Amino acid sequence: MQRLLVALLAAFDAAIAAAVGLVVLLAPLTLLWTLSFGVTADWGALWPLTGSLWQFGHGVPLSIEVSTEVLRTTGIAPDAAAFTLSVAPLAFLIFSLLFAARSGARAARAGAWLLGTLSGSLTFAAIATGVALTSHLAAIETSVVAGILLPTAVYLVGALCGAVRVAWEDGDGGILDRIHDVVDSWGDWGPVPSAAVRGAAFAVVGVTAASALTVAVLVAARGGEMVALFQAARVDALGAGVITLGHLAYLPTIIVWAASWLAGPGFAVGVGTAVSPAGTQLGVVPGIPVLGLLPESTSIWMLIVIILPIGAGAFAGWAVRSRLVWEGTPLGMAPRAAIAAGIGVLTAAVAAVAALLAGGSMGPGRLAEAGPAALPFALALGGEVLLGAAILLLSPRNRDELAEERTDRWVAEMTASDAASSELDDAMIGWRDASPDHDTAPLDGAGGFRLPKRDPGDPVG
């Protein structure tokens, strides 16, 4: 009964996650439909547009084809009539990922992490299938296969990460415990996998925080350019609200671009363009307000910003090393080097996936190339994080750390000695109580040794 309840709750969590994402899109679109078109609105297109945008938010590319009537009305060149939009607003993806991780952790605490993960993922897959099959518009097309697989993969990865993290620490009485036992049998190499994953998490959080701070600084420094682009768009309050909501949905994507800039490779906003600390080459930039944050020029001295990813790696190394000392697990040079390498490799993998999701095409023509390139971003960020982590993990142990280890060892030895003494006392007392003609001489000393009785006739002195 408990396992059935866990499966039902996990399925309910997945349904809530999908429903919230769809409602967040459907509510403002309904308001836009009402205010813009009134009673003549084509309400049959509202749901397909909502479903297409929900898939787009989970990394599914959109194939857009502008009709001939719109081309004549707006004066758009025929070459720009068909294009692909693949730079996704990652806010929806991150929401599903975090919600799935929370659901997976809850299933793991209930003792059925695998069942909960599968139940939630299958429910999310069923909803994604329904959305993909009912979201067809003449101007916007999505791949049905990608529309099913990508949202499901996002939820499955989040649920697995949350569930495995809790089950690995608390135990699951099954396959993870057996894997844990095998890893523990590796001796000094046993803590390496978990320490590498923990360090990579710290590094990713550190890089994300530094990138968000960079975006905030740019908004404060170049907010005037953003306002000017808003004014140049000449939109009413409703249009300004839609643009603002779109910017909020793209905020995680902008943070990924900022992370690539901090790492060094930078990003592109069109074919033949580059924005990096070493230099900026821009042509004609679309009038999107957020692009007003792009620096007009940079100096080679701006490469000093790569110290921030290195600092994030150092923070990860410090966190891992402190945890190892706290747990009383002194490791040799080789295991610590493996932990540093694992932190760098895992961080590079996360950077590559983020670049693939945050890059691609953002329009027709020269806008077919935008965002960071996955391989340079992954190699640069992974190498910088590896350098920072290695500095902290491979440095000689300081006196405080050695003193703490000696103290822990001394406490362990004293505890073992006290336990042995207590066992000896219990054994002696049990022997005395069990013997019918035992000597009633007192016991003295911590070890329970018997003092011999003195004969009254013996001389004293």
Short mmCIF file of C-alpha atoms in Angstrom, two decimals:
data_model
loop_
_atom_site.label_atom_id
_atom_site.label_comp_id
_atom_site.label_asym_id
_atom_site.label_seq_id
_atom_site.Cartn_x
_atom_site.Cartn_y
_atom_site.Cartn_z
CA MET A 1 0.00 0.00 0.00
CA GLN A 2 2.83 2.40 0.82
CA ARG A 3 4.53 1.82 -2.55
CA LEU A 4 1.24 2.44 -4.35
CA LEU A 5 0.82 5.68 -2.43
CA VAL A 6 4.36 6.78 -3.37
CA ALA A 7 3.64 6.07 -7.04
CA LEU A 8 0.39 8.05 -6.93
CA LEU A 9 2.02 11.00 -5.19
CA ALA A 10 4.88 11.03 -7.69
CA ALA A 11 2.41 10.99 -10.58
CA PHE A 12 0.48 13.84 -8.95
CA ASP A 13 3.72 15.85 -8.60
CA ALA A 14 4.47 15.38 -12.30
CA ALA A 15 0.96 16.46 -13.26
CA ILE A 16 1.28 19.58 -11.09
CA ALA A 17 4.66 20.45 -12.62
CA ALA A 18 3.31 20.20 -16.16
CA ALA A 19 0.09 22.05 -15.30
CA VAL A 20 1.90 24.95 -13.66
CA GLY A 21 4.16 25.41 -16.67
CA LEU A 22 1.21 25.37 -19.06
CA VAL A 23 -0.90 27.72 -16.93
CA VAL A 24 1.97 30.21 -16.64
CA LEU A 25 1.87 30.45 -20.43
CA LEU A 26 -1.87 30.12 -20.94
CA ALA A 27 -2.91 32.89 -18.51
CA PRO A 28 -1.00 35.82 -20.11
CA LEU A 29 -1.76 34.53 -23.61
CA THR A 30 -5.47 34.49 -22.79
CA LEU A 31 -5.24 38.07 -21.57
CA LEU A 32 -3.33 39.04 -24.71
CA TRP A 33 -5.90 37.32 -26.91
CA THR A 34 -8.76 39.11 -25.16
CA LEU A 35 -7.24 42.60 -25.23
CA SER A 36 -5.84 42.35 -28.75
CA PHE A 37 -8.56 40.53 -30.69
CA GLY A 38 -11.68 40.80 -28.54
CA VAL A 39 -14.68 38.77 -29.63
CA THR A 40 -13.17 38.15 -33.08
CA ALA A 41 -10.23 36.22 -31.63
CA ASP A 42 -9.37 32.82 -33.03
CA TRP A 43 -9.56 30.91 -29.75
CA GLY A 44 -8.76 27.66 -31.50
CA ALA A 45 -5.15 28.80 -31.91
CA LEU A 46 -4.65 29.64 -28.22
CA TRP A 47 -3.99 26.12 -26.97
CA PRO A 48 -1.68 25.08 -29.86
CA LEU A 49 0.40 28.22 -29.32
CA THR A 50 0.58 27.54 -25.57
CA GLY A 51 1.64 23.93 -26.14
CA SER A 52 4.26 24.94 -28.71
CA LEU A 53 5.78 27.52 -26.38
CA TRP A 54 5.78 25.00 -23.50
CA GLN A 55 7.72 22.55 -25.66
CA PHE A 56 10.04 25.36 -26.74
CA GLY A 57 10.74 26.12 -23.09
CA HIS A 58 11.94 22.52 -22.68
CA GLY A 59 14.42 22.74 -25.55
CA VAL A 60 12.25 21.73 -28.53
CA PRO A 61 13.13 23.88 -31.60
CA LEU A 62 10.36 25.80 -33.35
CA SER A 63 10.09 25.89 -37.14
CA ILE A 64 8.43 29.19 -38.05
CA GLU A 65 7.02 30.03 -41.46
CA VAL A 66 5.58 33.49 -42.11
CA SER A 67 2.57 33.56 -44.42
CA THR A 68 2.55 35.52 -47.68
CA GLU A 69 -0.09 37.93 -46.38
CA VAL A 70 2.06 38.85 -43.40
CA LEU A 71 5.08 39.30 -45.67
CA ARG A 72 3.16 41.79 -47.80
CA THR A 73 1.76 43.66 -44.80
CA THR A 74 5.00 43.97 -42.85
CA GLY A 75 7.44 44.24 -45.74
CA ILE A 76 9.59 41.34 -44.53
CA ALA A 77 12.01 39.99 -47.11
CA PRO A 78 10.98 36.64 -48.62
CA ASP A 79 14.31 35.13 -47.49
CA ALA A 80 13.21 35.62 -43.88
CA ALA A 81 9.87 33.88 -44.34
CA ALA A 82 11.05 30.56 -42.89
CA PHE A 83 13.53 30.04 -40.08
CA THR A 84 14.18 27.97 -36.95
CA LEU A 85 14.08 29.26 -33.39
CA SER A 86 16.14 27.12 -31.00
CA VAL A 87 17.52 29.45 -28.31
CA ALA A 88 15.17 28.28 -25.58
CA PRO A 89 13.81 30.25 -22.60
CA LEU A 90 15.33 28.00 -19.93
CA ALA A 91 13.12 29.23 -17.07
CA PHE A 92 10.51 26.57 -17.90
CA LEU A 93 13.11 23.82 -18.14
CA ILE A 94 14.70 24.74 -14.82
CA PHE A 95 11.32 24.82 -13.11
CA SER A 96 10.50 21.30 -14.32
CA LEU A 97 13.98 20.11 -13.35
CA LEU A 98 13.79 21.46 -9.80
CA PHE A 99 10.21 20.28 -9.27
CA ALA A 100 11.19 16.80 -10.46
CA ALA A 101 14.22 16.75 -8.13
CA ARG A 102 11.97 17.62 -5.20
CA SER A 103 9.54 14.84 -6.13
CA GLY A 104 12.35 12.30 -6.53
CA ALA A 105 13.82 13.21 -3.14
CA ARG A 106 10.41 12.77 -1.51
CA ALA A 107 10.04 9.32 -3.09
CA ALA A 108 13.51 8.36 -1.85
CA ARG A 109 12.68 9.37 1.71
CA ALA A 110 9.56 7.19 1.47
CA GLY A 111 11.75 4.21 0.53
CA ALA A 112 10.66 3.79 -3.10
CA TRP A 113 12.87 6.11 -5.13
CA LEU A 114 12.90 4.04 -8.32
CA LEU A 115 9.13 3.51 -8.35
CA GLY A 116 8.49 7.19 -7.67
CA THR A 117 10.90 8.31 -10.39
CA LEU A 118 9.37 6.01 -12.99
CA SER A 119 5.80 6.91 -12.04
CA GLY A 120 6.44 10.65 -12.22
CA SER A 121 8.40 10.42 -15.47
CA LEU A 122 5.76 8.29 -17.17
CA THR A 123 3.04 10.72 -16.10
CA PHE A 124 5.04 13.66 -17.42
CA ALA A 125 5.68 11.74 -20.64
CA ALA A 126 1.94 11.14 -21.07
CA ILE A 127 1.21 14.85 -20.64
CA ALA A 128 4.05 15.77 -23.03
CA THR A 129 2.61 13.34 -25.58
CA GLY A 130 -0.81 14.93 -25.32
CA VAL A 131 0.65 18.41 -25.72
CA ALA A 132 2.78 17.39 -28.70
CA LEU A 133 -0.14 15.76 -30.51
CA THR A 134 -2.49 18.71 -30.02
CA SER A 135 -0.10 21.62 -30.66
CA HIS A 136 -0.19 22.16 -34.40
CA LEU A 137 -0.24 25.60 -36.00
CA ALA A 138 0.17 26.60 -39.60
CA ALA A 139 2.94 29.08 -38.80
CA ILE A 140 4.70 27.19 -35.97
CA GLU A 141 5.69 23.54 -36.17
CA THR A 142 7.51 21.30 -33.70
CA SER A 143 8.81 17.77 -34.01
CA VAL A 144 6.41 15.36 -32.31
CA VAL A 145 9.25 13.02 -31.29
CA ALA A 146 11.34 15.85 -29.83
CA GLY A 147 8.24 17.30 -28.17
CA ILE A 148 7.73 14.03 -26.30
CA LEU A 149 11.32 13.01 -25.55
CA LEU A 150 12.93 16.29 -24.49
CA PRO A 151 10.40 17.35 -21.79
CA THR A 152 10.33 13.76 -20.50
CA ALA A 153 14.13 13.62 -20.39
CA VAL A 154 14.23 16.87 -18.41
CA TYR A 155 11.83 15.54 -15.80
CA LEU A 156 13.52 12.12 -15.63
CA VAL A 157 16.97 13.65 -15.08
CA GLY A 158 15.67 15.92 -12.34
CA ALA A 159 13.81 13.12 -10.56
CA LEU A 160 16.81 10.78 -10.75
CA CYS A 161 19.19 13.40 -9.40
CA GLY A 162 16.95 14.23 -6.46
CA ALA A 163 16.17 10.60 -5.67
CA VAL A 164 19.71 9.25 -5.96
CA ARG A 165 21.13 12.06 -3.83
CA VAL A 166 18.84 11.19 -0.92
CA ALA A 167 18.97 7.40 -1.38
CA TRP A 168 22.77 7.43 -1.60
CA GLU A 169 23.08 9.18 1.75
CA ASP A 170 20.21 7.49 3.61
CA GLY A 171 20.30 4.09 1.94
CA ASP A 172 17.59 2.34 -0.05
CA GLY A 173 17.99 -1.31 0.97
CA GLY A 174 18.54 -2.24 -2.67
CA ILE A 175 20.79 -1.58 -5.63
CA LEU A 176 22.20 1.72 -4.39
CA ASP A 177 23.26 0.16 -1.09
CA ARG A 178 25.04 -2.62 -2.98
CA ILE A 179 26.81 -0.06 -5.17
CA HIS A 180 27.65 1.93 -2.05
CA ASP A 181 29.20 -1.17 -0.45
CA VAL A 182 31.30 -1.82 -3.54
CA VAL A 183 32.51 1.77 -3.61
CA ASP A 184 33.32 1.67 0.12
CA SER A 185 35.48 -1.41 -0.50
CA TRP A 186 37.82 0.68 -2.64
CA GLY A 187 39.59 1.98 0.47
CA ASP A 188 41.00 5.48 -0.01
CA TRP A 189 39.33 5.70 -3.42
CA GLY A 190 35.86 5.12 -1.98
CA PRO A 191 35.03 8.78 -1.19
CA VAL A 192 36.20 9.96 -4.64
CA PRO A 193 32.92 9.66 -6.66
CA SER A 194 30.64 11.33 -4.10
CA ALA A 195 33.22 14.03 -3.37
CA ALA A 196 33.59 14.80 -7.10
CA VAL A 197 29.82 15.12 -7.57
CA ARG A 198 29.53 17.30 -4.46
CA GLY A 199 32.38 19.52 -5.63
CA ALA A 200 30.90 19.88 -9.12
CA ALA A 201 27.62 21.00 -7.57
CA PHE A 202 29.45 23.66 -5.56
CA ALA A 203 31.35 24.78 -8.67
CA VAL A 204 28.19 25.07 -10.80
CA VAL A 205 26.44 27.06 -8.08
CA GLY A 206 29.47 29.34 -7.74
CA VAL A 207 29.70 29.98 -11.48
CA THR A 208 25.93 30.61 -11.67
CA ALA A 209 26.13 33.13 -8.82
CA ALA A 210 29.05 34.95 -10.45
CA SER A 211 27.23 35.04 -13.80
CA ALA A 212 24.02 36.36 -12.23
CA LEU A 213 26.04 39.05 -10.46
CA THR A 214 27.65 39.98 -13.78
CA VAL A 215 24.23 40.37 -15.40
CA ALA A 216 23.08 42.54 -12.48
CA VAL A 217 26.15 44.77 -12.83
CA LEU A 218 25.54 45.15 -16.58
CA VAL A 219 21.90 46.07 -15.97
CA ALA A 220 23.01 48.77 -13.52
CA ALA A 221 25.72 50.05 -15.87
CA ARG A 222 23.87 49.87 -19.21
CA GLY A 223 20.25 50.10 -18.15
CA GLY A 224 19.87 53.27 -20.23
CA GLU A 225 20.50 51.35 -23.45
CA MET A 226 17.81 48.84 -22.50
CA VAL A 227 15.32 51.61 -21.84
CA ALA A 228 16.18 53.24 -25.17
CA LEU A 229 15.49 50.00 -27.02
CA PHE A 230 12.18 49.65 -25.16
CA GLN A 231 11.22 53.14 -26.28
CA ALA A 232 12.37 52.48 -29.85
CA ALA A 233 10.02 49.49 -30.02
CA ARG A 234 7.05 51.89 -29.66
CA VAL A 235 4.81 49.35 -27.95
CA ASP A 236 1.88 49.99 -25.64
CA ALA A 237 1.62 48.82 -22.04
CA LEU A 238 0.43 45.37 -23.11
CA GLY A 239 3.34 44.95 -25.50
CA ALA A 240 5.81 46.15 -22.89
CA GLY A 241 4.40 43.61 -20.45
CA VAL A 242 4.79 40.79 -22.96
CA ILE A 243 8.39 41.82 -23.69
CA THR A 244 9.16 41.96 -19.96
CA LEU A 245 7.71 38.50 -19.35
CA GLY A 246 9.74 37.18 -22.26
CA HIS A 247 12.91 38.66 -20.76
CA LEU A 248 12.17 36.98 -17.43
CA ALA A 249 11.70 33.62 -19.16
CA TYR A 250 15.05 34.09 -20.90
CA LEU A 251 16.90 35.17 -17.75
CA PRO A 252 18.53 31.72 -17.15
CA THR A 253 19.56 31.69 -20.82
CA ILE A 254 21.18 35.10 -20.39
CA ILE A 255 23.01 33.81 -17.31
CA VAL A 256 24.44 30.92 -19.39
CA TRP A 257 25.68 33.46 -21.94
CA ALA A 258 27.26 35.47 -19.13
CA ALA A 259 28.96 32.33 -17.79
CA SER A 260 30.48 31.69 -21.21
CA TRP A 261 31.69 35.29 -21.27
CA LEU A 262 33.31 34.91 -17.84
CA ALA A 263 34.97 31.65 -18.90
CA GLY A 264 36.58 33.37 -21.90
CA PRO A 265 35.08 31.94 -25.14
CA GLY A 266 32.10 34.30 -25.02
CA PHE A 267 29.12 33.97 -27.32
CA ALA A 268 27.72 35.07 -30.66
CA VAL A 269 24.66 37.13 -31.57
CA GLY A 270 24.84 36.42 -35.26
CA VAL A 271 27.05 34.85 -37.91
CA GLY A 272 30.53 36.38 -37.78
CA THR A 273 30.02 38.10 -34.41
CA ALA A 274 31.74 37.50 -31.09
CA VAL A 275 31.33 38.91 -27.60
CA SER A 276 34.13 37.89 -25.24
CA PRO A 277 36.46 39.50 -22.68
CA ALA A 278 39.26 39.49 -25.26
CA GLY A 279 37.26 41.57 -27.74
CA THR A 280 33.83 42.33 -29.17
CA GLN A 281 32.85 42.20 -32.83
CA LEU A 282 29.27 43.18 -33.50
CA GLY A 283 27.39 44.03 -36.63
CA VAL A 284 23.75 45.02 -36.80
CA VAL A 285 22.09 43.78 -33.58
CA PRO A 286 18.32 43.17 -33.35
CA GLY A 287 16.42 45.72 -31.32
CA ILE A 288 15.73 43.36 -28.43
CA PRO A 289 16.04 45.37 -25.19
CA VAL A 290 18.23 42.83 -23.38
CA LEU A 291 20.83 43.09 -26.15
CA GLY A 292 21.44 46.63 -24.96
CA LEU A 293 23.58 45.04 -22.24
CA LEU A 294 26.18 43.97 -24.80
CA PRO A 295 29.42 45.92 -24.34
CA GLU A 296 30.39 48.01 -27.34
CA SER A 297 34.06 47.19 -26.91
CA THR A 298 36.30 45.30 -24.51
CA SER A 299 39.99 45.29 -23.66
CA ILE A 300 42.33 42.33 -23.48
CA TRP A 301 42.70 43.19 -19.79
CA MET A 302 39.11 42.06 -19.29
CA LEU A 303 40.39 38.49 -19.41
CA ILE A 304 41.05 38.93 -15.72
CA VAL A 305 37.38 37.96 -15.23
CA ILE A 306 38.35 34.30 -15.68
CA ILE A 307 39.50 34.49 -12.08
CA LEU A 308 35.81 34.16 -11.12
CA PRO A 309 35.40 30.62 -12.52
CA ILE A 310 38.76 29.73 -11.00
CA GLY A 311 37.47 31.07 -7.70
CA ALA A 312 34.35 28.94 -8.05
CA GLY A 313 36.58 25.90 -8.50
CA ALA A 314 38.61 26.88 -5.45
CA PHE A 315 35.39 27.22 -3.48
CA ALA A 316 34.39 23.72 -4.57
CA GLY A 317 37.80 22.34 -3.58
CA TRP A 318 37.62 24.02 -0.18
CA ALA A 319 34.12 22.66 0.45
CA VAL A 320 35.14 19.11 -0.47
CA ARG A 321 38.35 19.23 1.55
CA SER A 322 36.57 20.62 4.60
CA ARG A 323 33.99 17.83 4.36
CA LEU A 324 36.72 15.19 4.15
CA VAL A 325 38.49 16.61 7.21
CA TRP A 326 35.22 16.85 9.14
CA GLU A 327 34.48 13.21 8.32
CA GLY A 328 38.01 12.20 9.36
CA THR A 329 38.90 10.89 5.89
CA PRO A 330 42.48 11.93 5.12
CA LEU A 331 43.24 11.01 1.49
CA GLY A 332 46.49 10.68 -0.37
CA MET A 333 47.60 12.83 -3.27
CA ALA A 334 46.26 10.51 -5.98
CA PRO A 335 42.64 10.33 -4.68
CA ARG A 336 42.56 14.08 -4.17
CA ALA A 337 43.83 14.61 -7.72
CA ALA A 338 41.09 12.30 -8.98
CA ILE A 339 38.49 14.35 -7.08
CA ALA A 340 39.78 17.57 -8.66
CA ALA A 341 39.69 15.97 -12.12
CA GLY A 342 36.16 14.70 -11.51
CA ILE A 343 35.00 18.17 -10.49
CA GLY A 344 36.44 19.63 -13.69
CA VAL A 345 34.95 16.95 -15.96
CA LEU A 346 31.47 17.10 -14.42
CA THR A 347 31.43 20.90 -14.56
CA ALA A 348 32.46 20.78 -18.21
CA ALA A 349 29.62 18.33 -18.93
CA VAL A 350 27.07 20.64 -17.31
CA ALA A 351 28.48 23.59 -19.29
CA ALA A 352 28.19 21.67 -22.57
CA VAL A 353 24.55 20.75 -21.95
CA ALA A 354 23.74 24.34 -20.91
CA ALA A 355 25.41 25.71 -24.06
CA LEU A 356 23.45 23.33 -26.30
CA LEU A 357 20.18 24.46 -24.72
CA ALA A 358 21.05 28.18 -24.63
CA GLY A 359 22.54 28.36 -28.12
CA GLY A 360 21.33 27.86 -31.65
CA SER A 361 19.21 30.01 -33.92
CA MET A 362 17.33 33.11 -32.86
CA GLY A 363 16.02 34.26 -36.21
CA PRO A 364 16.47 34.22 -39.98
CA GLY A 365 19.60 35.06 -41.94
CA ARG A 366 22.65 35.95 -39.92
CA LEU A 367 20.77 35.33 -36.67
CA ALA A 368 20.93 31.58 -37.35
CA GLU A 369 23.99 31.46 -35.03
CA ALA A 370 23.64 32.74 -31.49
CA GLY A 371 24.76 31.84 -28.00
CA PRO A 372 27.89 30.07 -26.74
CA ALA A 373 29.62 27.26 -28.59
CA ALA A 374 29.40 24.08 -26.53
CA LEU A 375 32.93 22.68 -26.93
CA PRO A 376 34.96 25.86 -26.24
CA PHE A 377 32.72 26.80 -23.32
CA ALA A 378 32.94 23.33 -21.77
CA LEU A 379 36.72 23.06 -22.16
CA ALA A 380 37.39 26.55 -20.83
CA LEU A 381 35.07 26.36 -17.84
CA GLY A 382 36.11 22.80 -16.98
CA GLY A 383 39.79 23.71 -17.10
CA GLU A 384 39.36 26.83 -14.97
CA VAL A 385 37.30 25.01 -12.35
CA LEU A 386 39.85 22.16 -12.36
CA LEU A 387 42.65 24.66 -11.71
CA GLY A 388 40.84 26.26 -8.79
CA ALA A 389 39.84 22.92 -7.27
CA ALA A 390 43.35 21.51 -7.63
CA ILE A 391 44.87 24.50 -5.83
CA LEU A 392 42.80 23.75 -2.72
CA LEU A 393 42.74 19.96 -2.91
CA LEU A 394 46.40 19.34 -3.74
CA SER A 395 48.00 21.95 -1.50
CA PRO A 396 49.92 20.60 1.53
CA ARG A 397 47.85 20.14 4.64
CA ASN A 398 48.25 23.02 7.06
CA ARG A 399 49.01 22.74 10.76
CA ASP A 400 45.41 23.25 11.83
CA GLU A 401 44.24 20.43 9.58
CA LEU A 402 46.98 18.09 10.80
CA ALA A 403 46.24 19.03 14.42
CA GLU A 404 42.56 18.31 13.87
CA GLU A 405 43.40 14.92 12.41
CA ARG A 406 45.69 14.12 15.35
CA THR A 407 42.96 15.20 17.77
CA ASP A 408 40.39 13.03 16.02
CA ARG A 409 42.80 10.08 16.07
CA TRP A 410 43.54 10.59 19.78
CA VAL A 411 39.82 10.81 20.60
CA ALA A 412 39.19 7.61 18.63
CA GLU A 413 41.98 5.80 20.47
CA MET A 414 40.76 6.98 23.88
CA THR A 415 37.22 5.95 23.03
CA ALA A 416 38.42 2.48 22.03
CA SER A 417 40.47 2.22 25.24
CA ASP A 418 37.51 3.24 27.40
CA ALA A 419 35.30 0.73 25.62
CA ALA A 420 37.82 -2.07 26.22
CA SER A 421 38.14 -1.12 29.90
CA SER A 422 34.37 -1.11 30.32
CA GLU A 423 34.10 -4.56 28.76
CA LEU A 424 36.78 -5.89 31.15
CA ASP A 425 34.94 -4.43 34.15
CA ASP A 426 31.71 -6.07 33.06
CA ALA A 427 33.47 -9.40 32.59
CA MET A 428 35.10 -9.31 36.05
CA ILE A 429 31.87 -8.31 37.78
CA GLY A 430 30.00 -11.08 35.99
CA TRP A 431 32.62 -13.65 37.06
CA ARG A 432 32.46 -12.48 40.68
CA ASP A 433 28.65 -12.67 40.78
CA ALA A 434 28.62 -16.09 39.18
CA SER A 435 31.24 -17.63 41.53
CA PRO A 436 29.69 -19.01 44.82
CA ASP A 437 32.90 -18.71 46.87
CA HIS A 438 34.23 -15.57 45.35
CA ASP A 439 36.54 -13.37 47.33
CA THR A 440 34.89 -10.23 48.61
CA ALA A 441 38.02 -8.16 48.33
CA PRO A 442 37.30 -4.84 46.70
CA LEU A 443 38.02 -4.06 43.10
CA ASP A 444 40.33 -1.20 42.49
CA GLY A 445 41.53 0.61 39.41
CA ALA A 446 39.89 1.38 36.11
CA GLY A 447 40.81 -2.06 34.81
CA GLY A 448 39.06 -3.91 37.69
CA PHE A 449 42.25 -5.53 39.15
CA ARG A 450 41.80 -7.20 42.59
CA LEU A 451 43.96 -5.97 45.52
CA PRO A 452 45.47 -8.84 47.62
CA LYS A 453 44.38 -9.06 51.30
CA ARG A 454 47.08 -8.55 53.97
CA ASP A 455 47.50 -11.15 56.77
CA PRO A 456 47.06 -9.42 60.21
CA GLY A 457 50.06 -11.30 61.55
CA ASP A 458 52.38 -9.98 58.87
CA PRO A 459 54.75 -7.26 60.03
CA VAL A 460 53.91 -3.79 58.72
CA GLY A 461 56.59 -1.67 57.25
#
